Amino acid sequence: MGKCEAGSVSLDRPLKLWSLILDSVRCGGGGFQRKKSGDRKGSEKLSELLKQPEWWEGDEDVRRKEESLQCLKNVARKLQVEETMLEGAVDVRRLTKDDPGARTTLALLGAIPPLVSLLDDGDLCFRSRIAAMYALLNLAIGNDANKAAIVKAGAVDNMVKLSESGESSVVEAAVANFLGLSALDSNKPIIGCSGAIPLLVEALKSNQAQAQQDSLRALYNLSIAPSNIAAMAGTDLIPFLFTKIGEMEMSERILSILGNLASASEGRKRISQVADAFPILMDVFNWIDSPICQEKSSYILMVMAHKSYTDRQTMIEAGIVSALLELTLLGSTLAQKRASRMLESFKGKGSASAPLSAYSAASDAEEGRMAMEMSQERMAVKQLVQQSLHSNMNRMVKRANLPHDFVPSQHLRSLTASSTSKSLPF
């Protein structure tokens, strides 16, 4: 067939017409069977509905519309015949690259099921599978209905199986598809339980730049669904993310993923098992030119401290009080608020009520032991606060290039005698 250009076919019809279209087109993936020759008879009712002119269209617009529709129908027919399926997949990829209308119309014409079947046919050539994967990728762009239909037709499982070969071009195409498909909330749990998460983690660790970026974004999408957190924590994703936090082009999204994972107990447990996890997150506080990263890091630490007494103790031993005090001076507005809230919690207020409620359910002996530990913790915090105020003032003096014999005012000296953050002048 000669080269054709498919313009957007307008489908803004009343709901009654849409119901007729959907009744006349069978897009389900389960009943597709490839034909050896000939073509499948299309729906005359669908053709007539798509050809109906809009009130603003002139004769020339109607003519172009009919030509465009005929072109798309010819492509859909190619996908029904084994000998022309590869050509049809290539045409779908080309015609849907920049045309939202073509994506909708080809889906209505039944293009998705045969493309998905191409991924599961061992008799077809490698090129056919790659063409089908990129055709599905383009069909899903900006079209939630197509995203849902592609996943429902079984494309995710087929892509995971194909990627097990380790072929870089297949993995890259699959990762790109998972990125687009995972943007739809209803697809997130399905993709998460398909085996795609380990594949995405391996792609993230690869040396393919595009696959790295796509997999990181796809993993962020999947981390939004609580049902995926256990599967993500079960891989080596979290330790690997901590090794990449210093890479600024990835850090913001990495911290977003860790923030989502920290919302579940499995994620928090895995984070706390990473060596130097808390010092690494505290180092982010010094990124004055990246307030969003400061805010995300402080959120992760705040959630971890709120949920676990052990994690709070580990943070204190790592010097978090000093880091939080500095954050209240130099951080963004939101980071300052979170830092102040964490300081309050370390002094037995706010989130400390969570462990206290757990004490009441323990034995009397256990209550006494834990209460003593809490008392010791508060004393340690008080000493750290007093020491940190002086050290922070010295650090601020050096940054401001003030004389080394600078002496804090009497007001600032008086602050060191207090252990409550409410006495801070900010």
XYZ file of C-alpha atoms in Angstrom:
426
model
C 0.000 0.000 0.000
C 1.212 3.499 -0.737
C 2.255 5.875 1.963
C -0.686 7.476 3.727
C -0.987 10.265 6.231
C -3.640 9.751 8.889
C -5.222 12.908 10.194
C -7.042 12.980 13.487
C -10.458 11.425 13.131
C -12.883 13.301 15.342
C -14.851 10.976 17.606
C -16.618 13.530 19.778
C -20.076 12.013 19.413
C -22.995 11.849 21.837
C -22.918 8.960 24.288
C -25.473 7.067 22.244
C -23.149 6.987 19.251
C -20.252 5.906 21.421
C -22.276 2.992 22.728
C -23.060 1.952 19.160
C -19.364 2.096 18.275
C -18.358 0.006 21.252
C -21.105 -2.497 20.538
C -19.937 -2.849 16.971
C -16.219 -3.315 17.723
C -14.803 -6.268 19.648
C -11.464 -5.186 21.160
C -11.068 -8.013 23.691
C -7.758 -9.873 23.648
C -9.046 -13.370 24.371
C -10.865 -14.100 21.148
C -8.304 -12.986 18.579
C -7.308 -15.527 15.925
C -4.959 -14.728 13.055
C -6.148 -15.456 9.527
C -3.816 -17.004 6.955
C -5.249 -15.034 4.030
C -7.985 -12.569 3.176
C -9.207 -9.971 5.633
C -11.816 -9.769 8.351
C -15.056 -8.059 7.418
C -15.150 -4.689 9.223
C -18.156 -3.165 10.890
C -20.220 -1.184 8.426
C -21.967 0.537 11.303
C -18.622 1.740 12.692
C -17.532 3.027 9.286
C -20.726 4.990 8.836
C -20.501 6.499 12.301
C -16.884 7.563 11.800
C -17.691 9.089 8.413
C -20.527 11.276 9.697
C -19.435 14.897 9.288
C -19.340 17.354 12.142
C -21.368 20.551 11.818
C -18.223 22.631 11.195
C -16.729 20.385 8.501
C -16.857 21.241 4.826
C -16.731 18.897 1.838
C -12.932 18.932 1.710
C -12.711 18.099 5.432
C -15.103 15.197 4.973
C -13.067 13.871 2.032
C -9.818 13.962 4.029
C -11.574 12.341 6.929
C -12.812 9.460 4.785
C -9.344 8.953 3.283
C -7.775 8.940 6.715
C -10.314 6.434 8.011
C -9.782 4.171 5.011
C -6.028 4.270 5.596
C -6.466 3.197 9.231
C -8.907 0.445 8.241
C -6.352 -0.929 5.796
C -3.730 -0.987 8.553
C -6.121 -2.812 10.877
C -6.759 -5.419 8.165
C -3.023 -6.025 7.769
C -2.837 -6.997 11.419
C -5.379 -9.771 10.833
C -3.246 -11.577 8.238
C -0.052 -13.399 9.168
C 1.804 -12.404 6.005
C 1.214 -8.683 6.552
C 1.301 -8.406 10.356
C 4.811 -6.975 10.505
C 3.946 -4.311 7.944
C 0.783 -3.514 9.895
C 2.715 -3.133 13.169
C 5.203 -0.788 11.499
C 2.314 1.268 10.089
C 0.644 1.502 13.501
C 3.848 2.741 15.062
C 4.284 5.384 12.349
C 0.700 6.616 12.213
C 0.223 6.863 15.996
C 3.469 8.626 16.798
C 2.016 12.137 16.693
C -1.704 11.566 16.078
C -4.015 11.139 19.109
C -7.004 10.567 16.818
C -5.279 7.671 15.053
C -4.566 6.053 18.428
C -8.225 6.102 19.356
C -9.504 4.962 15.976
C -7.029 2.092 15.562
C -7.934 0.813 19.021
C -11.612 0.899 18.077
C -10.765 -0.953 14.867
C -9.272 -3.776 16.944
C -5.537 -3.162 16.536
C -4.510 -3.969 20.116
C -5.243 -7.739 20.396
C -3.256 -8.788 17.295
C -0.320 -6.606 18.347
C -0.311 -8.278 21.774
C -0.487 -11.703 20.113
C 2.663 -10.855 18.152
C 4.569 -10.717 21.436
C 3.631 -14.303 22.270
C 4.273 -15.968 18.918
C 7.495 -17.944 18.886
C 7.242 -18.524 15.139
C 7.569 -14.868 14.252
C 10.829 -13.018 13.754
C 12.507 -10.809 16.337
C 11.800 -7.713 14.252
C 8.038 -8.348 14.392
C 8.053 -8.417 18.186
C 10.028 -5.203 18.464
C 7.683 -3.515 15.974
C 4.665 -4.686 17.984
C 6.143 -3.386 21.253
C 6.761 0.076 19.851
C 3.355 0.123 18.157
C 1.733 -0.588 21.545
C 3.941 2.060 23.136
C 2.654 4.717 20.731
C -0.959 3.585 21.051
C -0.788 4.167 24.806
C 0.582 7.717 24.653
C -1.912 10.072 26.295
C -4.738 7.541 26.031
C -5.881 5.934 29.283
C -8.441 3.734 27.567
C -5.729 2.224 25.383
C -3.414 1.787 28.389
C -6.099 -0.225 30.150
C -6.918 -2.264 27.018
C -3.257 -3.142 26.399
C -2.778 -4.451 29.936
C -6.107 -6.287 29.870
C -5.049 -8.049 26.662
C -2.049 -9.574 28.467
C 0.753 -7.429 27.051
C 2.632 -7.041 30.358
C 3.215 -10.764 30.909
C 4.297 -11.185 27.288
C 6.770 -8.322 27.573
C 8.246 -9.715 30.788
C 8.761 -13.112 29.140
C 10.405 -11.555 26.098
C 12.735 -9.506 28.306
C 14.026 -12.612 30.049
C 16.277 -13.120 27.013
C 18.313 -10.126 28.181
C 18.401 -8.639 24.677
C 19.071 -4.944 25.266
C 16.690 -3.653 22.570
C 13.847 -5.812 23.916
C 14.464 -4.726 27.500
C 14.584 -1.062 26.478
C 11.278 -1.376 24.597
C 9.630 -3.235 27.482
C 10.814 -0.683 30.057
C 9.463 2.164 27.918
C 6.090 0.388 27.753
C 6.023 -0.190 31.519
C 6.687 3.504 32.053
C 3.706 4.525 29.937
C 1.346 1.826 31.178
C 2.191 2.378 34.857
C 0.957 5.966 34.656
C -2.608 4.598 34.899
C -3.520 3.835 38.519
C -5.543 0.720 37.713
C -2.518 -0.752 35.896
C -0.052 -0.267 38.770
C -1.002 -3.387 40.811
C -1.193 -5.567 37.679
C 2.262 -4.533 36.512
C 3.634 -4.882 40.033
C 2.610 -8.531 40.385
C 3.683 -9.509 36.860
C 7.402 -9.811 37.507
C 8.135 -6.431 35.937
C 9.657 -4.937 39.113
C 12.846 -7.093 39.123
C 13.198 -6.362 35.413
C 12.965 -2.615 36.048
C 15.494 -2.833 38.885
C 17.977 -4.601 36.637
C 17.393 -2.002 33.897
C 18.044 0.734 36.461
C 21.383 -0.857 37.307
C 22.382 -1.210 33.653
C 24.639 1.139 31.700
C 21.886 2.088 29.229
C 21.092 5.734 29.931
C 17.573 5.743 28.446
C 16.619 2.485 30.135
C 17.897 3.854 33.453
C 15.786 6.989 33.234
C 12.662 5.141 32.076
C 12.977 2.437 34.725
C 13.474 4.994 37.509
C 10.315 6.836 36.460
C 8.388 3.571 36.088
C 9.481 2.441 39.560
C 8.285 5.757 40.955
C 4.872 5.197 39.345
C 4.688 1.680 40.771
C 5.785 2.801 44.255
C 2.626 4.904 44.513
C 0.529 1.719 44.811
C 0.831 0.313 48.373
C 0.397 -3.245 47.068
C 3.730 -2.956 45.205
C 5.880 -1.871 48.142
C 6.546 -5.380 49.502
C 7.690 -6.585 46.072
C 9.962 -3.570 45.652
C 11.427 -3.985 49.139
C 12.109 -7.637 48.337
C 14.648 -6.678 45.666
C 17.945 -4.855 46.097
C 16.316 -1.653 44.846
C 16.524 0.289 48.112
C 20.255 -0.298 48.771
C 20.994 0.600 45.162
C 18.971 3.826 45.394
C 21.038 4.939 48.387
C 24.227 4.554 46.365
C 22.806 6.951 43.750
C 21.439 9.690 46.006
C 24.490 11.864 45.376
C 23.815 11.965 41.614
C 21.800 15.159 41.368
C 19.984 14.315 38.139
C 18.469 11.250 39.861
C 18.280 12.333 43.502
C 14.889 14.020 43.531
C 13.090 11.038 42.006
C 15.054 8.592 44.167
C 13.983 10.434 47.309
C 10.389 10.434 46.034
C 10.512 6.644 45.646
C 12.025 6.207 49.115
C 9.321 8.470 50.542
C 6.613 6.255 49.048
C 8.340 3.090 50.280
C 8.652 4.527 53.794
C 4.860 4.639 54.032
C 4.748 0.854 54.546
C 6.405 -1.238 57.239
C 8.210 -3.412 54.671
C 9.779 -0.351 53.095
C 10.815 1.200 56.431
C 12.372 -2.062 57.582
C 14.430 -2.339 54.394
C 15.543 1.306 54.612
C 16.697 0.903 58.217
C 18.761 -2.139 57.187
C 20.841 -0.115 54.734
C 24.214 0.807 56.194
C 24.512 4.566 56.815
C 20.993 5.174 55.490
C 20.266 7.896 58.048
C 23.593 9.750 57.669
C 23.110 9.732 53.890
C 19.639 11.238 54.241
C 20.965 13.779 56.750
C 23.694 14.843 54.289
C 20.935 15.963 51.934
C 20.101 18.715 54.456
C 23.266 20.487 53.310
C 21.992 20.765 49.721
C 20.970 24.396 50.130
C 20.468 24.773 46.367
C 18.022 21.845 46.292
C 15.164 22.640 48.697
C 12.918 19.926 47.235
C 15.493 17.264 48.097
C 15.779 18.718 51.609
C 12.022 18.449 52.009
C 11.830 14.888 50.718
C 14.724 13.706 52.866
C 13.289 15.307 55.999
C 9.931 13.666 55.239
C 11.507 10.193 55.055
C 13.355 10.706 58.337
C 10.246 12.146 59.988
C 8.148 9.108 59.018
C 10.860 6.681 60.095
C 11.300 8.447 63.450
C 7.566 8.553 64.047
C 7.103 4.833 63.462
C 10.132 3.348 65.225
C 11.747 4.035 68.589
C 14.833 2.099 67.465
C 15.197 4.249 64.365
C 14.893 7.414 66.458
C 17.684 6.216 68.712
C 19.866 5.390 65.705
C 19.229 8.849 64.248
C 20.230 10.534 67.510
C 23.445 8.525 67.667
C 24.159 9.605 64.080
C 23.903 13.281 65.093
C 20.526 14.152 63.663
C 19.759 16.785 66.303
C 22.656 18.941 65.145
C 21.635 18.422 61.511
C 18.028 19.345 62.282
C 19.059 22.500 64.105
C 21.073 23.584 61.093
C 18.121 22.753 58.836
C 15.885 25.063 60.869
C 18.352 27.832 60.051
C 19.188 27.129 56.425
C 16.439 24.908 55.024
C 13.381 25.738 52.961
C 10.191 26.733 54.773
C 8.726 23.223 54.609
C 12.033 21.613 55.584
C 12.285 23.957 58.567
C 8.806 22.970 59.730
C 9.594 19.288 59.464
C 12.894 19.752 61.289
C 11.156 21.577 64.132
C 8.513 18.877 64.333
C 11.175 16.172 64.566
C 13.027 18.074 67.292
C 9.785 18.188 69.278
C 9.284 14.450 68.825
C 12.803 13.719 70.074
C 11.981 15.590 73.268
C 9.045 13.347 74.100
C 6.285 15.274 72.335
C 4.253 14.666 69.196
C 5.139 11.329 67.686
C 6.622 10.035 70.956
C 3.041 9.201 71.938
C 3.156 6.240 69.541
C 5.797 4.271 71.456
C 4.267 5.349 74.756
C 0.992 3.709 73.771
C 2.920 0.538 73.040
C 4.449 0.596 76.492
C 1.029 0.312 78.122
C 0.481 -3.046 76.472
C 3.790 -4.479 77.770
C 4.526 -5.935 81.167
C 5.290 -3.670 84.140
C 8.958 -4.613 84.060
C 9.171 -3.861 80.348
C 7.437 -0.536 80.908
C 9.987 0.440 83.540
C 12.913 -0.481 81.329
C 11.610 1.386 78.291
C 10.657 4.419 80.396
C 14.222 4.565 81.707
C 15.556 4.384 78.146
C 13.249 7.226 77.131
C 14.507 9.303 80.077
C 18.099 8.687 79.059
C 17.264 9.602 75.480
C 15.774 12.933 76.558
C 18.835 13.746 78.653
C 21.064 12.946 75.683
C 18.947 15.163 73.458
C 19.188 18.028 75.940
C 22.967 17.814 75.985
C 23.120 17.571 72.194
C 20.911 20.633 71.825
C 23.154 22.677 74.070
C 26.294 21.561 72.244
C 24.785 21.952 68.803
C 23.728 25.564 69.286
C 27.357 26.579 69.849
C 28.700 24.432 67.003
C 26.068 25.748 64.601
C 26.886 29.339 65.500
C 30.582 28.671 64.809
C 29.672 27.089 61.443
C 27.502 30.088 60.534
C 30.293 32.479 61.494
C 32.758 30.696 59.205
C 30.291 30.735 56.328
C 29.762 34.454 56.763
C 33.548 35.075 56.890
C 33.167 36.874 60.211
C 36.166 37.351 62.567
C 37.033 34.240 64.533
C 36.792 36.160 67.777
C 33.110 36.756 67.126
C 31.230 36.426 70.414
C 27.504 35.467 70.418
C 25.147 37.963 71.943
C 23.860 37.532 75.475
C 20.490 36.532 73.977
C 22.033 33.650 72.026
C 24.020 32.581 75.066
C 20.819 32.333 77.045
C 19.402 29.963 74.435
C 21.942 27.273 75.374
C 20.393 27.049 78.814
C 17.073 25.891 77.354
C 16.264 22.499 75.856
C 13.025 23.366 74.104
C 12.911 24.291 70.420
C 10.187 26.818 71.206
C 12.883 29.090 72.642
C 14.589 29.296 69.217
C 14.119 32.713 67.558
C 12.634 31.297 64.339
